[in-house]
mmCIF file of C-alpha atoms and ligand atoms in Angstrom:
data_model
loop_
_atom_site.group_PDB
_atom_site.id
_atom_site.type_symbol
_atom_site.label_atom_id
_atom_site.label_comp_id
_atom_site.label_asym_id
_atom_site.label_seq_id
_atom_site.Cartn_x
_atom_site.Cartn_y
_atom_site.Cartn_z
ATOM 1 C CA MET K 1 0.000 0.000 0.000
ATOM 2 C CA ASP K 2 1.497 3.405 -0.936
ATOM 3 C CA LYS K 3 2.002 6.255 1.566
ATOM 4 C CA ASN K 4 -0.975 8.317 0.338
ATOM 5 C CA CYS K 5 -3.308 5.347 0.534
ATOM 6 C CA LYS K 6 -2.132 4.496 4.079
ATOM 7 C CA PHE K 7 -2.683 8.100 5.195
ATOM 8 C CA LYS K 8 -6.214 8.179 3.805
ATOM 9 C CA ASN K 9 -7.127 4.772 5.210
ATOM 10 C CA LYS K 10 -5.949 5.846 8.651
ATOM 11 C CA TYR K 11 -8.401 8.763 8.817
ATOM 12 C CA GLY K 12 -11.361 8.130 6.497
ATOM 13 C CA GLN K 13 -13.005 9.172 3.277
ATOM 14 C CA TRP K 14 -13.689 12.885 3.689
ATOM 15 C CA ALA K 15 -11.631 15.848 4.915
ATOM 16 C CA LEU K 16 -12.956 19.292 5.852
ATOM 17 C CA VAL K 17 -10.708 22.327 5.389
ATOM 18 C CA THR K 18 -11.817 25.701 6.774
ATOM 19 C CA GLY K 19 -10.309 28.741 5.094
ATOM 20 C CA ALA K 20 -9.855 26.614 1.982
ATOM 21 C CA SER K 21 -10.243 29.444 -0.525
ATOM 22 C CA SER K 22 -6.637 30.687 -0.376
ATOM 23 C CA GLY K 23 -3.159 30.353 1.119
ATOM 24 C CA ILE K 24 -2.287 27.472 3.442
ATOM 25 C CA GLY K 25 -5.841 26.071 3.481
ATOM 26 C CA ALA K 26 -6.008 25.893 -0.329
ATOM 27 C CA ALA K 27 -2.603 24.181 -0.480
ATOM 28 C CA ILE K 28 -3.686 21.636 2.147
ATOM 29 C CA ALA K 29 -6.944 20.975 0.284
ATOM 30 C CA TYR K 30 -5.103 20.219 -2.990
ATOM 31 C CA GLN K 31 -2.622 17.951 -1.224
ATOM 32 C CA LEU K 32 -5.384 16.053 0.572
ATOM 33 C CA ALA K 33 -7.130 15.530 -2.775
ATOM 34 C CA GLU K 34 -3.830 14.223 -4.133
ATOM 35 C CA LYS K 35 -3.848 11.725 -1.247
ATOM 36 C CA GLY K 36 -7.331 10.584 -2.330
ATOM 37 C CA PHE K 37 -9.550 12.380 0.189
ATOM 38 C CA ASN K 38 -12.919 13.767 -0.826
ATOM 39 C CA ILE K 39 -12.841 17.381 0.295
ATOM 40 C CA ILE K 40 -15.321 19.742 1.916
ATOM 41 C CA LEU K 41 -14.125 23.272 1.199
ATOM 42 C CA CYS K 42 -15.321 25.972 3.584
ATOM 43 C CA ALA K 43 -14.757 29.759 3.578
ATOM 44 C CA ARG K 44 -16.807 32.884 2.788
ATOM 45 C CA ASN K 45 -15.987 33.377 -0.902
ATOM 46 C CA GLN K 46 -18.260 31.003 -2.821
ATOM 47 C CA LYS K 47 -16.859 31.906 -6.258
ATOM 48 C CA LYS K 48 -13.309 31.028 -5.231
ATOM 49 C CA LEU K 49 -14.413 27.789 -3.562
ATOM 50 C CA ASP K 50 -16.480 26.703 -6.609
ATOM 51 C CA LYS K 51 -13.481 27.339 -8.870
ATOM 52 C CA MET K 52 -11.223 25.319 -6.574
ATOM 53 C CA ALA K 53 -13.730 22.480 -6.372
ATOM 54 C CA ARG K 54 -13.856 22.299 -10.194
ATOM 55 C CA LYS K 55 -10.050 22.297 -10.388
ATOM 56 C CA ILE K 56 -9.751 19.539 -7.786
ATOM 57 C CA VAL K 57 -12.224 17.167 -9.456
ATOM 58 C CA PHE K 58 -10.573 17.843 -12.832
ATOM 59 C CA GLN K 59 -7.145 16.893 -11.425
ATOM 60 C CA TYR K 60 -7.977 14.063 -8.982
ATOM 61 C CA PRO K 61 -10.505 11.204 -8.844
ATOM 62 C CA VAL K 62 -12.269 12.579 -5.748
ATOM 63 C CA SER K 63 -15.500 14.372 -4.837
ATOM 64 C CA THR K 64 -15.832 17.862 -3.399
ATOM 65 C CA GLU K 65 -18.463 19.810 -1.512
ATOM 66 C CA VAL K 66 -18.514 23.575 -1.079
ATOM 67 C CA ILE K 67 -19.949 25.021 2.131
ATOM 68 C CA THR K 68 -19.948 28.807 2.320
ATOM 69 C CA LYS K 69 -19.874 30.184 5.860
ATOM 70 C CA ASP K 70 -18.656 33.180 7.800
ATOM 71 C CA LEU K 71 -17.081 31.302 10.705
ATOM 72 C CA SER K 72 -16.746 34.447 12.811
ATOM 73 C CA VAL K 73 -20.513 34.067 13.324
ATOM 74 C CA LEU K 74 -21.169 31.301 15.865
ATOM 75 C CA GLU K 75 -24.559 30.431 14.368
ATOM 76 C CA GLN K 76 -22.859 29.694 11.029
ATOM 77 C CA VAL K 77 -20.264 27.532 12.811
ATOM 78 C CA HIS K 78 -23.134 25.429 14.222
ATOM 79 C CA GLN K 79 -24.715 25.303 10.749
ATOM 80 C CA LEU K 80 -21.448 23.941 9.338
ATOM 81 C CA CYS K 81 -21.446 21.141 11.951
ATOM 82 C CA GLU K 82 -25.055 20.319 11.048
ATOM 83 C CA GLU K 83 -24.340 20.294 7.296
ATOM 84 C CA VAL K 84 -21.388 17.884 7.534
ATOM 85 C CA LYS K 85 -23.218 15.373 9.774
ATOM 86 C CA SER K 86 -23.893 12.867 7.009
ATOM 87 C CA PHE K 87 -20.326 12.843 5.632
ATOM 88 C CA GLU K 88 -17.866 10.110 6.587
ATOM 89 C CA LEU K 89 -15.385 12.660 7.921
ATOM 90 C CA GLY K 90 -12.001 11.606 9.246
ATOM 91 C CA LEU K 91 -9.826 14.685 8.972
ATOM 92 C CA VAL K 92 -10.542 18.316 9.839
ATOM 93 C CA VAL K 93 -8.212 21.248 9.277
ATOM 94 C CA LEU K 94 -9.161 24.295 11.382
ATOM 95 C CA ASN K 95 -7.251 26.804 9.308
ATOM 96 C CA ALA K 96 -9.562 29.819 8.752
ATOM 97 C CA GLY K 97 -8.093 32.821 10.489
ATOM 98 C CA PHE K 98 -6.692 36.286 10.038
ATOM 99 C CA GLY K 99 -4.320 38.686 11.757
ATOM 100 C CA THR K 100 -4.145 42.378 12.588
ATOM 101 C CA SER K 101 -1.210 44.654 13.287
ATOM 102 C CA GLY K 102 -0.492 47.967 14.972
ATOM 103 C CA ASP K 103 -0.800 49.184 18.546
ATOM 104 C CA TYR K 104 -3.780 47.506 20.156
ATOM 105 C CA ILE K 105 -5.203 50.658 21.762
ATOM 106 C CA ASN K 106 -5.288 52.366 18.358
ATOM 107 C CA SER K 107 -6.949 49.429 16.602
ATOM 108 C CA ASP K 108 -10.560 49.055 15.574
ATOM 109 C CA LEU K 109 -12.135 47.091 18.452
ATOM 110 C CA ASP K 110 -14.840 45.494 16.267
ATOM 111 C CA THR K 111 -12.176 44.026 13.974
ATOM 112 C CA GLU K 112 -10.158 42.771 16.945
ATOM 113 C CA LEU K 113 -13.211 41.095 18.485
ATOM 114 C CA ASN K 114 -14.198 39.632 15.123
ATOM 115 C CA MET K 115 -10.704 38.148 14.904
ATOM 116 C CA LEU K 116 -11.193 36.479 18.294
ATOM 117 C CA SER K 117 -14.550 35.110 17.105
ATOM 118 C CA LEU K 118 -12.878 33.490 14.102
ATOM 119 C CA ASN K 119 -9.448 32.543 15.479
ATOM 120 C CA CYS K 120 -10.654 31.351 18.904
ATOM 121 C CA ILE K 121 -14.436 30.940 19.315
ATOM 122 C CA SER K 122 -15.003 29.084 16.040
ATOM 123 C CA VAL K 123 -11.968 26.881 16.749
ATOM 124 C CA ALA K 124 -13.283 26.146 20.266
ATOM 125 C CA ALA K 125 -16.707 25.147 18.903
ATOM 126 C CA LEU K 126 -15.395 23.097 15.962
ATOM 127 C CA ALA K 127 -12.745 21.297 18.034
ATOM 128 C CA HIS K 128 -15.463 20.420 20.579
ATOM 129 C CA TYR K 129 -17.809 19.054 17.900
ATOM 130 C CA PHE K 130 -15.218 17.158 15.847
ATOM 131 C CA GLY K 131 -13.199 16.044 18.883
ATOM 132 C CA ARG K 132 -16.332 14.333 20.266
ATOM 133 C CA ARG K 133 -17.330 12.928 16.924
ATOM 134 C CA PHE K 134 -13.876 11.476 16.228
ATOM 135 C CA ALA K 135 -13.599 10.066 19.757
ATOM 136 C CA GLU K 136 -16.944 8.299 19.255
ATOM 137 C CA GLN K 137 -15.899 6.846 15.908
ATOM 138 C CA GLY K 138 -12.513 5.776 17.335
ATOM 139 C CA ARG K 139 -10.340 7.530 14.765
ATOM 140 C CA GLY K 140 -9.692 10.936 13.240
ATOM 141 C CA GLY K 141 -7.240 13.758 12.733
ATOM 142 C CA LEU K 142 -7.575 17.382 13.828
ATOM 143 C CA ILE K 143 -5.119 19.991 12.555
ATOM 144 C CA MET K 144 -5.183 23.477 14.071
ATOM 145 C CA LEU K 145 -3.347 26.517 12.732
ATOM 146 C CA SER K 146 -1.318 28.228 15.414
ATOM 147 C CA SER K 147 1.708 30.464 14.673
ATOM 148 C CA ILE K 148 5.234 31.135 15.897
ATOM 149 C CA VAL K 149 3.824 34.263 17.559
ATOM 150 C CA ALA K 150 1.800 31.953 19.858
ATOM 151 C CA PHE K 151 4.788 31.352 22.137
ATOM 152 C CA GLN K 152 5.331 34.868 23.518
ATOM 153 C CA GLY K 153 3.642 38.261 23.655
ATOM 154 C CA THR K 154 4.065 40.136 20.380
ATOM 155 C CA PRO K 155 3.978 43.949 20.466
ATOM 156 C CA GLY K 156 2.441 45.274 17.249
ATOM 157 C CA ALA K 157 0.311 42.132 16.878
ATOM 158 C CA ALA K 158 -0.635 41.663 20.539
ATOM 159 C CA ASN K 159 -4.208 40.452 20.097
ATOM 160 C CA TYR K 160 -3.383 38.197 17.131
ATOM 161 C CA ALA K 161 -0.534 36.551 19.081
ATOM 162 C CA ALA K 162 -2.879 36.074 22.043
ATOM 163 C CA SER K 163 -5.465 34.428 19.777
ATOM 164 C CA LYS K 164 -2.865 31.962 18.480
ATOM 165 C CA ALA K 165 -1.627 31.240 22.028
ATOM 166 C CA TYR K 166 -5.192 30.067 22.692
ATOM 167 C CA VAL K 167 -5.109 27.716 19.682
ATOM 168 C CA GLN K 168 -1.660 26.399 20.645
ATOM 169 C CA ASN K 169 -2.697 25.686 24.247
ATOM 170 C CA LEU K 170 -5.994 24.104 23.248
ATOM 171 C CA SER K 171 -4.304 21.755 20.799
ATOM 172 C CA GLU K 172 -1.575 20.752 23.287
ATOM 173 C CA GLY K 173 -4.259 19.731 25.797
ATOM 174 C CA LEU K 174 -6.462 18.006 23.214
ATOM 175 C CA TYR K 175 -3.499 16.027 21.883
ATOM 176 C CA HIS K 176 -3.353 14.092 25.175
ATOM 177 C CA GLU K 177 -7.105 14.002 25.817
ATOM 178 C CA LEU K 178 -7.870 12.497 22.401
ATOM 179 C CA LYS K 179 -4.875 10.171 22.036
ATOM 180 C CA PRO K 180 -6.615 7.292 23.933
ATOM 181 C CA PHE K 181 -9.421 7.489 21.341
ATOM 182 C CA ASN K 182 -6.999 7.052 18.411
ATOM 183 C CA VAL K 183 -7.496 10.699 17.378
ATOM 184 C CA ASP K 184 -4.419 12.640 16.261
ATOM 185 C CA VAL K 185 -4.267 16.361 17.079
ATOM 186 C CA LEU K 186 -1.645 18.577 15.489
ATOM 187 C CA SER K 187 -0.839 22.217 16.049
ATOM 188 C CA ALA K 188 0.868 23.779 13.032
ATOM 189 C CA ALA K 189 2.834 26.893 13.972
ATOM 190 C CA PRO K 190 4.273 28.527 10.860
ATOM 191 C CA GLY K 191 6.443 31.617 10.598
ATOM 192 C CA PRO K 192 5.749 33.950 7.652
ATOM 193 C CA VAL K 193 3.984 32.310 4.683
ATOM 194 C CA GLU K 194 3.264 33.922 1.298
ATOM 195 C CA THR K 195 -0.557 34.101 1.376
ATOM 196 C CA GLY K 196 -3.378 36.623 1.631
ATOM 197 C CA PHE K 197 -2.571 36.933 5.350
ATOM 198 C CA ALA K 198 -0.123 39.880 5.115
ATOM 199 C CA ALA K 199 -2.459 42.061 3.030
ATOM 200 C CA ARG K 200 -5.375 41.555 5.431
ATOM 201 C CA ALA K 201 -3.118 42.214 8.457
ATOM 202 C CA ASN K 202 -1.661 45.299 6.734
ATOM 203 C CA MET K 203 1.864 43.851 6.960
ATOM 204 C CA GLN K 204 4.656 43.442 4.459
ATOM 205 C CA MET K 205 6.634 40.242 4.632
ATOM 206 C CA GLU K 206 8.481 37.713 2.561
ATOM 207 C CA GLY K 207 7.043 34.339 3.284
ATOM 208 C CA GLN K 208 7.539 30.663 2.617
ATOM 209 C CA SER K 209 5.601 28.819 -0.053
ATOM 210 C CA PRO K 210 2.177 27.631 1.172
ATOM 211 C CA SER K 211 2.582 24.304 -0.616
ATOM 212 C CA ILE K 212 5.864 23.519 1.201
ATOM 213 C CA VAL K 213 4.263 24.524 4.498
ATOM 214 C CA ALA K 214 1.182 22.379 3.736
ATOM 215 C CA ARG K 215 3.322 19.336 2.899
ATOM 216 C CA ASP K 216 5.233 19.685 6.162
ATOM 217 C CA ILE K 217 1.981 20.001 8.126
ATOM 218 C CA LEU K 218 0.407 16.889 6.611
ATOM 219 C CA SER K 219 3.537 14.815 7.065
ATOM 220 C CA SER K 220 3.635 15.727 10.802
ATOM 221 C CA LEU K 221 0.098 14.584 11.621
ATOM 222 C CA GLY K 222 0.177 11.530 13.885
ATOM 223 C CA LYS K 223 3.882 11.978 14.638
ATOM 224 C CA ARG K 224 3.970 14.878 17.099
ATOM 225 C CA ASN K 225 1.759 17.522 18.715
ATOM 226 C CA THR K 226 3.357 20.664 17.302
ATOM 227 C CA THR K 227 5.081 21.286 14.002
ATOM 228 C CA PHE K 228 6.937 24.366 12.765
ATOM 229 C CA PRO K 229 6.308 23.847 9.063
ATOM 230 C CA GLY K 230 8.860 25.053 6.526
ATOM 231 C CA ARG K 231 12.573 25.775 6.831
ATOM 232 C CA VAL K 232 12.135 29.424 7.894
ATOM 233 C CA SER K 233 9.703 28.510 10.702
ATOM 234 C CA LYS K 234 12.135 25.880 12.030
ATOM 235 C CA MET K 235 15.091 28.297 11.811
ATOM 236 C CA LEU K 236 13.184 31.037 13.664
ATOM 237 C CA ILE K 237 12.116 28.706 16.481
ATOM 238 C CA PHE K 238 15.575 27.138 16.685
ATOM 239 C CA GLY K 239 17.217 30.587 16.794
ATOM 240 C CA LEU K 240 14.957 31.695 19.662
ATOM 241 C CA ARG K 241 15.118 28.492 21.701
ATOM 242 C CA SER K 242 17.641 29.705 24.309
ATOM 243 C CA VAL K 243 16.264 33.267 24.544
ATOM 244 C CA PRO K 244 14.209 33.934 27.716
ATOM 245 C CA ARG K 245 10.536 34.720 27.136
ATOM 246 C CA TRP K 246 10.971 38.464 27.866
ATOM 247 C CA GLY K 247 13.754 38.553 25.263
ATOM 248 C CA LYS K 248 11.556 36.802 22.690
ATOM 249 C CA VAL K 249 8.928 39.498 23.239
ATOM 250 C CA LEU K 250 11.489 42.207 22.416
ATOM 251 C CA ILE K 251 12.703 40.335 19.323
ATOM 252 C CA MET K 252 9.126 39.886 18.100
ATOM 253 C CA LYS K 253 8.529 43.611 18.620
ATOM 254 C CA LYS K 254 11.382 44.313 16.182
ATOM 255 C CA VAL K 255 10.179 41.673 13.709
ATOM 256 C CA ILE K 256 6.632 43.090 13.582
ATOM 257 C CA ARG K 257 7.956 46.645 13.396
ATOM 258 C CA SER K 258 9.969 45.703 10.297
ATOM 259 C CA MET K 259 6.786 44.233 8.773
ATOM 260 C CA THR K 260 4.776 47.392 9.395
ATOM 261 C CA GLU K 261 7.443 50.020 8.573
ATOM 262 C CA HIS K 262 5.711 50.852 5.289
ATOM 263 C CA ARG K 263 2.793 52.283 7.307
ATOM 264 C CA GLN K 264 4.975 54.652 9.303
ATOM 265 C CA LYS K 265 6.607 55.805 6.038
ATOM 266 C CA ALA K 266 3.219 56.341 4.370
ATOM 267 C CA ALA K 267 1.847 58.315 7.384
HETATM 268 N N1 NAP C 301 0.516 33.486 6.366
HETATM 269 C C1 NAP C 301 1.218 33.500 7.490
HETATM 270 O O1 NAP C 301 2.299 34.105 7.578
HETATM 271 C C2 NAP C 301 0.724 32.724 8.682
HETATM 272 C C3 NAP C 301 1.623 32.442 9.718
HETATM 273 C C4 NAP C 301 1.187 31.750 10.832
HETATM 274 C C5 NAP C 301 -0.119 31.313 10.907
HETATM 275 N N2 NAP C 301 -0.991 31.589 9.897
HETATM 276 C C6 NAP C 301 -2.389 31.125 10.030
HETATM 277 O O2 NAP C 301 -2.694 30.300 8.927
HETATM 278 C C7 NAP C 301 -4.098 30.303 8.701
HETATM 279 C C8 NAP C 301 -4.366 30.482 7.219
HETATM 280 O O3 NAP C 301 -3.976 31.776 6.828
HETATM 281 P P1 NAP C 301 -3.268 32.098 5.426
HETATM 282 O O4 NAP C 301 -1.917 32.574 5.718
HETATM 283 O O5 NAP C 301 -3.446 30.979 4.475
HETATM 284 O O6 NAP C 301 -4.137 33.387 5.013
HETATM 285 P P2 NAP C 301 -5.143 33.658 3.811
HETATM 286 O O7 NAP C 301 -4.522 33.377 2.502
HETATM 287 O O8 NAP C 301 -5.667 35.029 4.076
HETATM 288 O O9 NAP C 301 -6.312 32.589 4.056
HETATM 289 C C9 NAP C 301 -7.256 32.722 5.083
HETATM 290 C C10 NAP C 301 -8.435 31.816 4.784
HETATM 291 O O10 NAP C 301 -9.406 31.975 5.822
HETATM 292 C C11 NAP C 301 -10.674 32.282 5.236
HETATM 293 N N3 NAP C 301 -11.432 33.161 6.115
HETATM 294 C C12 NAP C 301 -11.096 34.408 6.522
HETATM 295 N N4 NAP C 301 -12.083 34.924 7.277
HETATM 296 C C13 NAP C 301 -13.054 33.972 7.352
HETATM 297 C C14 NAP C 301 -14.322 33.899 7.986
HETATM 298 N N5 NAP C 301 -14.807 34.930 8.707
HETATM 299 N N6 NAP C 301 -15.060 32.784 7.840
HETATM 300 C C15 NAP C 301 -14.593 31.739 7.107
HETATM 301 N N7 NAP C 301 -13.400 31.735 6.492
HETATM 302 C C16 NAP C 301 -12.642 32.844 6.617
HETATM 303 C C17 NAP C 301 -10.336 32.978 3.925
HETATM 304 O O11 NAP C 301 -11.368 32.827 2.962
HETATM 305 P P3 NAP C 301 -12.537 33.892 2.678
HETATM 306 O O12 NAP C 301 -11.908 35.237 2.625
HETATM 307 O O13 NAP C 301 -13.103 33.389 1.390
HETATM 308 O O14 NAP C 301 -13.485 33.728 3.807
HETATM 309 C C18 NAP C 301 -9.122 32.170 3.477
HETATM 310 O O15 NAP C 301 -9.545 30.986 2.845
HETATM 311 C C19 NAP C 301 -4.668 31.396 9.599
HETATM 312 O O16 NAP C 301 -5.250 30.815 10.738
HETATM 313 C C20 NAP C 301 -3.442 32.218 9.982
HETATM 314 O O17 NAP C 301 -3.603 32.865 11.219
HETATM 315 C C21 NAP C 301 -0.594 32.279 8.793
#
């Protein structure tokens, strides 16, 4: 049996990817289709998802389903759970998320709270639903998108870093809680990745390729609890490993400042 076949047989027939319309989520969705999974693609932009679904079924012998939801709205998160009930789901990638940047007290509070709804509340609700469901069926895989900023306070992206610390901590706990039920939980904590993320967060950064990051994430599932996908992510974490937490905060302050310099220049 080849590697792809083994991977699919371990988890099941269908995979759900949230935030599948671009960036890391899109790359993961394509790679799961390559492994033979039928894919449920979820995000807000129906046009983009329909186009992706057509591309996937053209390239791979799998089925797709598009479910359009704004996952920052809890009611729509519950609707998603309801709509995937009848699918033989084995793998869920909780990837939908966005970031903000700038001094927190000068930020738009509605946007910051909306970010918490998407990055934390939707993840809490979906991990609860799928964690239970996978435990009952005695197998499954849950991948959650954290970040390297999850491991210390990050001036200039304080609320975003806090939201990813939540995801990181939740996944570390769930890893052990769900292990006895044959459910693999993985936290993926990338450094900068070339996606739509920077534009939405009003940052400028050179990132790693989403397809390399996606490959690293998928190959880590079932092997460890946390992965730092991509060479740059590993180098950044390795470089910071002996720095005390307060020192990491100061380094992150500089990193984020360099990513938002264009705004100071424009002002
Ligand atoms: N790129 C990086 O440097 C980086 C680093 C560390 C961690 N991450 C994390 O990686 C994850 C994926 O981000 P990315 O870099 O791939 O960014 P991206 O290209 O902007 O993709 C974000 C995805 O989330 C979806 N999304 C955004 N708001 C949504 C909402 N309210 N409801 C449902 N879906 C929503 C977007 O689709 P629609 O707009 O169609 O809804 C899109 O598919 C995020 O959790 C991010 O925090 C990214």
